[in-house]
Amino acid sequence: MPSAPAAALSPAVALATAGFRRWSTYRLAALAGVFTNTVFGVIKLSILLAVAESAGGTVAGYDAASLSTYTWVSQGLIAVVMIFSWTELADRVRTGDIAVDLARPIDLQLAWLAADLGRAAWSLLSRALVPLVFGAVVYGLYVPSDPTALALLPVSLLLAVVVSFGCRFVVNLTAFWLVEVRGVVLLYVLVSGVLGGHLVPVHFFPDWLQAVAYATPFPAMVQTPVDLVTGQAEGTEAAGLVAAQAAWAVGVLLLGRVVLGRATRKLVLQGG
Amino acid sequence: MAEPTVAAAYRQIVRSRVAAQASYRTSFAVEVVSQVFIVLVEFVEVYAVFHQVDDLGGFDFAEVSLIYGLSVLSFGIADLVVGHLDQLPFYVRTGTFDALLLRPLSPLGQLVTSDFSLRRLGRVGTGIAVLAVALVAVDVDWTPARVLLAVVTPLAGAVIFSAIFVATSTIGFWVVEGMEFTNAFTYGGNYLSSFPFTVFGTAIRRFFTFVLPIGFVAYLPTLALLGRPEPFGWPDWLSWSSLPVAAVAGWLSLLIWRTGLRRYVGTGS
């Protein structure tokens, strides 16, 4: 007989597998996505290289090679951490299907997180590798060598997905209060992308804007894993960044539980 | 009497769409305001770049802002009018598109008028504001020709982006999945158009000028406004050619759309 935690976890594993398989059926969509991410990568890197050239070779601690790594890793991570809009949960709230989810014998947040991790694993294989290989062949990459940073990379990627999921979960739950979540989701996608360091590295920002960015969980979704592979953070600094990521992951997941609690109480009050 | 009837039908459709979108006043206001905010957030990229350097590909902050403003406004107008065309596979899959074919109006005209998003007016308004500020900030030797160019350019740019939307959405007749492919040209074109082309490699500059005429949206007209020669030796008249290029692009895109429409056989469901 499996122990209690293992018994709770096995449906989560099954949901993660289902998430992986579900997304893997959209092969043509993945191909189209890879193409688009790569085209945007070429544009982004062209601009960044021009900035470095204008600055005399190095800008905010990045040289041409590390800007290339920054670009291709951040483009590859778009689909993995799902920077773009996701409204599946909000749609279920709007249609009322969420009631079915709540009646299931597995924790709602855990179930969606498991499915999202499965999706992220598929995206890592289908969406992240091609832009990275393209970047390596066409532009060349900075290859990280710090053992601490490299060892922490898988943990950091996992935490990036968890933080992203935690944020999207909360954003989607606003559907309990708002009739139309499209505007909120759009705003979230943009602000999280910019402050997360998706368009330009957070290190390019003036001090005040960096302070704003690091007061949000968004850099933990893109900039932190990218810092580990571009040599921006090594040794204890890398460990500190990943610890901060873990803190944000716990924080946004807890926030999600509080909001969900309020939302379901409201649901019951309304009588369904 | 056929002409006025068609015009009246479109007027009626447009009026009903406006009424529908404006009826939830709070929601509509929030969406318009968020569109304004979006343009400002996107501008952070340009702002952060010029926090690091004073010059990007031979252009200063005000000059890049001018390119950015022209691009935002052009794309904003195009997105307002035809931005929803990438939903074509959805209409095809659900059979809604087939219903449009049965009506005595052009299917493209019906698609365009049926779902345009007024909230994007927020984006257009912000584009005009950014452009106005940039035009004051840059050093332009104003002549009647340049005033005309400044007014015509956003409209020509809007036609160019609309042409790309129409042309790329045509593949929606055949594929239901994978429309994200078209984003590389529509949204990618928008991204590319908001920076000076001097930062891009030769192949990219040529492709996005002579195959997809994105360079005519903002970069080339900006050179004409500033009275600057093209740094890579393209002739000066090219910088003044956005309007005729837009006309050709618009005509070609309609040709592509009609070809797609003629071959359309439905999903069989």
XYZ file of C-alpha atoms in Angstrom:
541
model
C 0.000 0.000 0.000
C 1.482 3.350 -0.971
C 2.158 5.877 1.771
C -0.156 8.887 2.049
C 2.041 11.511 0.262
C 2.811 9.067 -2.547
C -0.878 8.347 -2.989
C -1.568 12.078 -3.223
C 1.228 12.522 -5.717
C 0.402 9.760 -8.174
C -2.667 11.522 -9.634
C -0.455 14.607 -9.974
C 2.070 12.579 -11.956
C -0.734 11.218 -14.115
C -1.999 14.785 -14.714
C 1.504 15.966 -15.614
C 1.830 13.121 -18.119
C -1.566 13.999 -19.560
C -0.484 17.641 -19.843
C 2.622 16.591 -21.744
C 0.695 14.313 -24.110
C -2.140 16.766 -24.661
C 0.182 19.544 -25.821
C 2.330 17.171 -27.872
C -0.589 16.577 -30.251
C -0.304 20.123 -31.569
C 2.830 19.511 -33.634
C 2.179 22.036 -36.393
C 1.375 24.696 -33.815
C 4.697 23.942 -32.098
C 6.523 24.261 -35.424
C 4.820 27.582 -36.169
C 5.691 28.769 -32.677
C 9.342 27.831 -33.052
C 9.519 29.703 -36.353
C 7.964 32.840 -34.858
C 10.130 32.744 -31.720
C 13.223 32.406 -33.918
C 12.282 35.326 -36.195
C 11.682 37.514 -33.131
C 15.021 36.312 -31.735
C 16.857 37.512 -34.842
C 15.231 40.956 -34.549
C 15.867 41.182 -30.796
C 19.513 40.141 -31.084
C 20.143 42.552 -33.991
C 18.961 45.439 -31.805
C 20.957 44.270 -28.763
C 24.145 43.800 -30.791
C 23.756 47.332 -32.176
C 23.431 48.572 -28.593
C 26.613 46.716 -27.573
C 28.449 48.098 -30.595
C 27.335 51.639 -29.781
C 28.475 51.137 -26.169
C 31.917 49.993 -27.302
C 31.560 46.209 -27.145
C 30.080 45.627 -23.688
C 26.763 46.851 -22.341
C 25.550 46.383 -18.737
C 27.944 43.448 -18.327
C 26.955 41.719 -21.585
C 29.245 41.225 -24.582
C 28.138 39.990 -28.017
C 28.361 36.286 -27.067
C 26.429 36.608 -23.817
C 23.772 38.769 -25.554
C 23.351 35.924 -28.032
C 22.907 33.414 -25.196
C 20.511 35.820 -23.468
C 18.445 36.141 -26.648
C 18.212 32.488 -27.605
C 17.592 31.191 -24.102
C 14.934 33.830 -23.405
C 13.240 33.150 -26.780
C 13.351 29.412 -26.081
C 11.791 29.963 -22.660
C 8.764 31.874 -24.007
C 6.691 28.737 -24.475
C 8.210 26.910 -21.486
C 7.286 29.502 -18.874
C 4.349 30.479 -21.099
C 4.877 34.188 -21.083
C 1.933 34.628 -23.430
C -1.709 34.645 -22.544
C -3.281 31.651 -20.872
C -6.963 31.860 -19.944
C -7.950 28.198 -19.664
C -8.743 28.416 -15.963
C -10.570 31.747 -16.378
C -12.649 30.176 -19.176
C -13.695 27.365 -16.828
C -14.668 29.933 -14.204
C -16.732 31.839 -16.741
C -18.567 28.756 -18.009
C -19.039 27.332 -14.518
C -17.017 24.184 -15.269
C -14.807 25.169 -12.342
C -17.481 23.669 -10.060
C -16.664 20.244 -11.515
C -12.937 20.831 -10.900
C -13.625 21.813 -7.309
C -15.607 18.631 -6.717
C -12.675 16.434 -7.774
C -10.799 14.552 -5.060
C -7.523 16.328 -5.830
C -6.437 19.802 -4.789
C -7.388 22.269 -7.553
C -4.118 24.215 -7.533
C -1.982 21.054 -7.405
C -3.913 19.507 -10.296
C -3.457 22.547 -12.553
C 0.199 22.894 -11.509
C 0.865 19.255 -12.397
C -0.745 19.655 -15.823
C 1.240 22.849 -16.373
C 4.551 21.155 -15.509
C 3.737 18.466 -18.077
C 3.047 21.186 -20.642
C 6.332 22.901 -19.766
C 8.286 19.651 -20.184
C 6.837 19.200 -23.692
C 7.611 22.845 -24.528
C 11.206 22.466 -23.363
C 11.676 19.674 -25.906
C 9.648 21.137 -28.762
C 10.093 24.891 -28.420
C 13.310 25.674 -26.529
C 15.883 23.542 -28.310
C 15.455 24.722 -31.896
C 15.973 28.478 -31.257
C 18.991 27.602 -29.097
C 20.554 25.432 -31.806
C 19.757 28.073 -34.439
C 21.461 30.703 -32.267
C 24.500 28.497 -31.690
C 24.948 27.805 -35.403
C 24.211 31.275 -36.791
C 25.475 33.601 -34.040
C 27.539 31.485 -31.618
C 26.769 31.369 -27.914
C 28.477 32.185 -24.632
C 28.876 28.812 -22.935
C 28.567 29.017 -19.143
C 31.280 27.292 -17.095
C 30.473 28.058 -13.463
C 29.663 24.677 -11.835
C 27.290 26.158 -9.230
C 25.252 28.011 -11.843
C 25.069 24.955 -14.092
C 24.060 22.660 -11.237
C 21.305 25.074 -10.222
C 19.971 25.511 -13.763
C 17.429 22.629 -13.766
C 16.080 23.773 -10.372
C 15.900 27.342 -11.629
C 13.976 26.320 -14.767
C 11.509 24.318 -12.682
C 11.027 27.235 -10.281
C 10.576 29.642 -13.214
C 7.662 27.531 -14.450
C 6.190 27.269 -10.939
C 6.405 31.046 -10.378
C 4.861 31.673 -13.795
C 2.081 29.185 -13.075
C 1.459 30.733 -9.656
C 1.043 34.178 -11.216
C -1.169 32.960 -14.055
C -3.319 31.044 -11.551
C -4.019 34.250 -9.597
C -4.600 36.301 -12.766
C -7.077 33.695 -14.026
C -8.925 33.622 -10.714
C -9.876 37.277 -11.217
C -12.547 35.796 -13.499
C -14.547 35.146 -10.309
C -14.925 38.924 -9.928
C -14.616 40.263 -13.470
C -16.906 39.567 -16.397
C -14.126 39.982 -18.938
C -10.554 39.004 -18.017
C -9.025 39.662 -21.452
C -7.779 43.134 -20.518
C -6.240 41.951 -17.237
C -4.515 39.009 -18.920
C -3.144 41.214 -21.708
C -1.780 43.689 -19.188
C -0.238 40.866 -17.149
C 1.453 39.375 -20.233
C 3.002 42.701 -21.115
C 4.121 43.868 -17.697
C 5.484 40.440 -16.738
C 7.334 40.179 -20.058
C 8.975 43.594 -19.826
C 9.783 43.531 -16.090
C 10.826 39.872 -16.343
C 13.591 40.849 -18.724
C 12.098 39.333 -21.836
C 12.585 42.278 -24.251
C 15.877 43.585 -22.869
C 17.814 42.262 -19.851
C 16.658 43.768 -16.549
C 20.273 44.976 -16.133
C 19.665 47.480 -18.957
C 17.044 49.294 -16.853
C 17.836 52.429 -14.868
C 18.153 51.751 -11.112
C 14.625 52.802 -10.212
C 13.090 50.476 -12.820
C 15.344 47.592 -11.735
C 14.081 48.149 -8.189
C 10.484 48.008 -9.469
C 11.224 44.827 -11.427
C 12.850 43.000 -8.528
C 9.914 43.927 -6.292
C 7.800 41.654 -8.553
C 8.064 37.886 -9.178
C 8.570 38.489 -12.915
C 12.413 38.407 -13.120
C 12.196 34.978 -11.422
C 10.373 33.743 -14.575
C 12.936 34.739 -17.231
C 15.873 36.787 -16.044
C 17.049 34.413 -13.277
C 17.503 31.243 -15.359
C 19.029 33.393 -18.115
C 21.453 34.938 -15.587
C 22.731 31.446 -14.781
C 23.636 30.676 -18.401
C 24.983 34.107 -19.410
C 27.547 34.302 -16.614
C 25.718 37.229 -15.004
C 25.367 35.275 -11.763
C 27.916 32.731 -10.528
C 28.684 30.914 -7.283
C 26.916 32.232 -4.200
C 25.225 34.979 -6.218
C 23.587 32.294 -8.371
C 22.519 30.381 -5.265
C 21.032 33.575 -3.826
C 19.014 34.237 -6.992
C 17.618 30.694 -7.024
C 16.738 30.972 -3.332
C 14.825 34.179 -4.145
C 13.064 32.289 -6.958
C 12.033 29.588 -4.476
C 10.689 32.239 -2.101
C 8.635 33.790 -4.925
C 7.336 30.336 -5.909
C 6.092 29.678 -2.383
C 4.724 33.222 -2.142
C 2.676 33.201 -5.341
C 1.357 29.676 -4.681
C 0.190 30.719 -1.197
C -1.399 33.857 -2.636
C -3.207 31.633 -5.120
C -4.619 29.511 -2.275
C -5.853 32.591 -0.399
C -7.516 34.012 -3.512
C -9.016 30.624 -4.370
C -10.421 30.372 -0.827
C -12.134 33.738 -1.170
C -13.366 32.895 -4.658
C -14.948 29.584 -3.678
C -16.631 31.153 -0.654
C -18.125 33.707 -3.033
C -19.186 30.887 -5.341
C -21.024 29.137 -2.505
C -22.651 32.400 -1.403
C -23.990 32.906 -4.899
C -25.481 29.449 -4.736
C -23.403 28.002 -7.553
C -29.512 51.296 -56.690
C -27.148 48.463 -55.778
C -24.316 50.691 -54.467
C -26.209 52.604 -51.759
C -27.744 49.382 -50.488
C -24.337 47.765 -49.938
C -23.020 50.887 -48.212
C -26.132 50.995 -46.030
C -25.666 47.348 -45.069
C -22.067 47.962 -43.972
C -23.101 51.102 -42.109
C -25.680 49.071 -40.244
C -23.156 46.327 -39.364
C -20.557 48.842 -38.170
C -23.141 50.730 -36.121
C -24.262 47.537 -34.403
C -20.656 46.577 -33.587
C -19.942 50.000 -32.101
C -23.102 49.851 -30.017
C -22.279 46.348 -28.792
C -18.733 47.197 -27.742
C -19.630 50.475 -26.075
C -22.549 49.077 -24.119
C -20.430 47.749 -21.227
C -19.023 51.167 -20.451
C -16.700 50.284 -17.554
C -15.248 47.241 -19.271
C -14.758 49.244 -22.471
C -13.046 52.107 -20.630
C -10.707 49.679 -18.844
C -9.773 48.075 -22.157
C -9.070 51.395 -23.873
C -6.923 52.538 -20.937
C -5.006 49.256 -20.890
C -4.240 49.703 -24.605
C -2.696 53.087 -23.760
C -0.703 51.484 -20.969
C 0.470 48.696 -23.290
C 2.113 51.128 -25.703
C 3.883 52.823 -22.796
C 5.094 49.498 -21.370
C 6.398 48.441 -24.785
C 8.247 51.739 -24.999
C 10.293 50.639 -21.950
C 12.471 48.689 -24.379
C 13.492 51.829 -26.283
C 13.843 53.743 -23.014
C 16.090 51.071 -21.458
C 18.259 50.894 -24.581
C 18.821 54.650 -24.520
C 19.587 54.485 -20.824
C 22.666 52.485 -21.896
C 23.688 54.307 -25.084
C 23.074 57.682 -26.808
C 23.024 56.300 -30.301
C 21.404 53.259 -31.911
C 22.477 52.527 -35.464
C 23.173 56.244 -36.060
C 19.865 57.507 -34.569
C 19.365 59.309 -31.255
C 16.526 58.837 -28.740
C 14.181 61.387 -30.341
C 14.765 59.970 -33.841
C 14.139 56.382 -32.743
C 11.019 57.643 -30.925
C 9.822 59.093 -34.225
C 10.313 55.737 -35.945
C 8.588 54.068 -32.993
C 5.657 56.516 -33.084
C 5.065 56.022 -36.814
C 5.186 52.273 -36.348
C 2.810 52.213 -33.350
C 0.262 54.415 -35.087
C 0.386 52.490 -38.386
C 0.081 49.129 -36.691
C -2.595 50.451 -34.334
C -4.838 51.508 -37.216
C -4.270 48.242 -39.096
C -4.880 46.172 -35.973
C -8.103 48.091 -35.285
C -9.475 47.425 -38.748
C -8.180 43.961 -39.739
C -6.265 42.604 -36.698
C -8.917 39.957 -36.054
C -8.423 38.315 -39.478
C -6.027 35.797 -37.899
C -9.187 34.299 -36.369
C -10.138 33.032 -39.832
C -9.386 29.347 -39.008
C -11.878 29.625 -36.141
C -14.575 30.903 -38.500
C -13.693 28.183 -40.999
C -13.737 25.404 -38.402
C -17.047 26.431 -36.859
C -18.680 26.942 -40.251
C -19.345 30.630 -39.549
C -17.340 31.553 -42.618
C -19.617 29.521 -44.888
C -22.542 31.608 -43.697
C -20.740 34.769 -44.855
C -20.412 33.273 -48.344
C -24.179 33.023 -48.667
C -24.752 36.733 -48.128
C -24.688 39.262 -50.982
C -21.694 41.146 -49.516
C -17.971 40.548 -49.907
C -16.767 37.942 -47.376
C -13.685 40.040 -46.573
C -15.819 43.127 -46.058
C -18.096 41.199 -43.727
C -15.170 39.748 -41.761
C -13.593 43.169 -41.359
C -16.770 44.880 -40.217
C -18.029 42.027 -38.058
C -15.459 41.974 -35.308
C -13.182 45.009 -35.265
C -12.053 46.005 -31.762
C -12.765 49.591 -30.834
C -10.646 49.220 -27.698
C -7.641 49.523 -30.003
C -8.551 53.205 -30.360
C -6.520 53.550 -27.143
C -3.490 52.307 -29.033
C -4.133 54.626 -31.976
C -4.525 57.612 -29.652
C -1.260 56.845 -27.852
C 0.476 56.388 -31.197
C -0.639 59.874 -32.261
C 0.635 61.309 -28.951
C 4.051 59.584 -29.194
C 4.368 60.691 -32.818
C 3.445 64.298 -31.993
C 5.995 64.503 -29.149
C 8.704 62.907 -31.304
C 7.999 65.263 -34.229
C 8.507 68.227 -31.926
C 11.657 66.729 -30.383
C 13.483 65.899 -33.632
C 15.138 68.447 -35.859
C 13.020 68.605 -39.027
C 13.445 71.259 -41.710
C 9.701 71.591 -42.382
C 8.618 72.025 -46.001
C 5.079 71.542 -47.395
C 6.227 68.209 -48.834
C 7.464 67.004 -45.431
C 4.243 68.091 -43.686
C 2.279 66.092 -46.249
C 4.635 63.132 -45.781
C 4.182 63.195 -41.989
C 0.399 63.051 -42.418
C 0.316 60.451 -45.181
C 2.946 58.082 -43.730
C 0.852 56.596 -40.871
C -1.979 55.922 -43.340
C 0.370 54.301 -45.851
C 1.885 52.285 -42.985
C -1.579 51.183 -41.889
C -2.332 49.980 -45.442
C 0.987 48.078 -45.563
C 0.298 46.304 -42.244
C -3.308 45.615 -43.294
C -2.039 44.092 -46.535
C 0.237 41.776 -44.558
C -2.656 40.809 -42.253
C -4.930 40.048 -45.228
C -2.282 38.173 -47.216
C -1.071 36.000 -44.336
C -4.569 35.257 -43.035
C -5.335 33.683 -46.425
C -3.451 30.543 -45.371
C -6.245 30.138 -42.810
C -8.352 28.737 -45.676
C -6.106 25.687 -45.710
C -4.667 25.251 -42.242
C -6.728 25.378 -39.098
C -3.712 24.981 -36.858
C -0.401 26.800 -36.939
C -1.656 30.310 -37.619
C 0.973 31.489 -35.142
C 3.261 31.232 -38.171
C 1.718 34.443 -39.501
C 2.635 36.289 -36.291
C 6.262 36.298 -37.434
C 5.230 38.603 -40.290
C 2.492 40.686 -38.677
C 3.699 41.200 -35.104
C 7.313 40.511 -36.110
C 6.962 43.167 -38.800
C 5.582 45.576 -36.223
C 8.542 44.875 -33.897
C 11.064 45.296 -36.715
C 9.445 48.469 -38.049
C 9.872 50.313 -34.761
C 13.681 50.359 -34.964
C 16.148 51.927 -37.420
C 16.952 49.413 -40.159
C 20.655 50.219 -39.791
C 20.795 47.751 -36.873
C 19.789 44.817 -39.078
C 21.925 42.718 -41.416
C 21.796 43.170 -45.190
C 19.578 40.144 -45.856
C 17.014 41.200 -43.235
C 16.978 44.812 -44.473
C 16.432 43.736 -48.065
C 13.759 41.143 -47.273
C 11.785 43.531 -45.051
C 11.977 46.324 -47.620
C 11.577 44.700 -51.015
C 9.642 41.505 -50.218
C 7.619 42.601 -47.200
C 7.592 46.411 -47.444
C 8.007 46.993 -43.669
C 10.846 49.484 -44.193
C 8.352 51.842 -45.849
C 6.262 52.049 -42.671
C 8.601 54.144 -40.545
C 12.317 53.847 -41.233
C 12.466 55.189 -44.811
C 9.919 58.024 -44.317
C 11.864 59.056 -41.185
C 14.985 59.449 -43.323
C 13.000 61.688 -45.682
C 11.630 63.749 -42.782
C 15.118 64.205 -41.335
C 16.533 64.961 -44.795
C 19.109 62.228 -44.412
C 20.449 59.953 -47.168
C 19.959 56.212 -46.777
C 23.202 55.031 -45.112
C 23.494 51.994 -47.375
C 23.174 53.920 -50.607
C 19.534 53.307 -51.537
C 18.214 56.184 -53.698
C 16.515 59.093 -51.896
C 13.222 58.769 -53.799
C 12.732 55.404 -52.085
C 12.303 57.272 -48.791
C 9.354 59.169 -50.296
C 7.653 56.114 -51.841
C 5.583 54.722 -48.957
C 2.219 55.715 -50.461
C 2.612 54.017 -53.883
C 4.225 50.997 -52.208
C 1.233 50.771 -49.854
C -1.157 50.917 -52.819
C 0.637 48.058 -54.583
C 0.839 46.011 -51.371
C -2.877 46.509 -50.734
C -3.778 45.465 -54.284
C -1.534 42.372 -54.117
C -3.000 41.294 -50.804
C -6.537 41.465 -52.207
C -5.367 39.383 -55.163
C -3.947 36.754 -52.795
C -7.131 36.777 -50.724
C -9.348 36.280 -53.801
C -7.176 33.399 -54.989
C -7.495 31.772 -51.583
C -11.233 32.352 -51.515
C -11.729 30.797 -54.966
C -9.954 27.635 -53.861
C -11.754 27.438 -50.543
C -13.822 24.286 -50.258
C -14.795 24.330 -46.563
C -13.932 21.752 -43.958
C -16.617 19.319 -45.045
C -18.163 19.296 -41.608
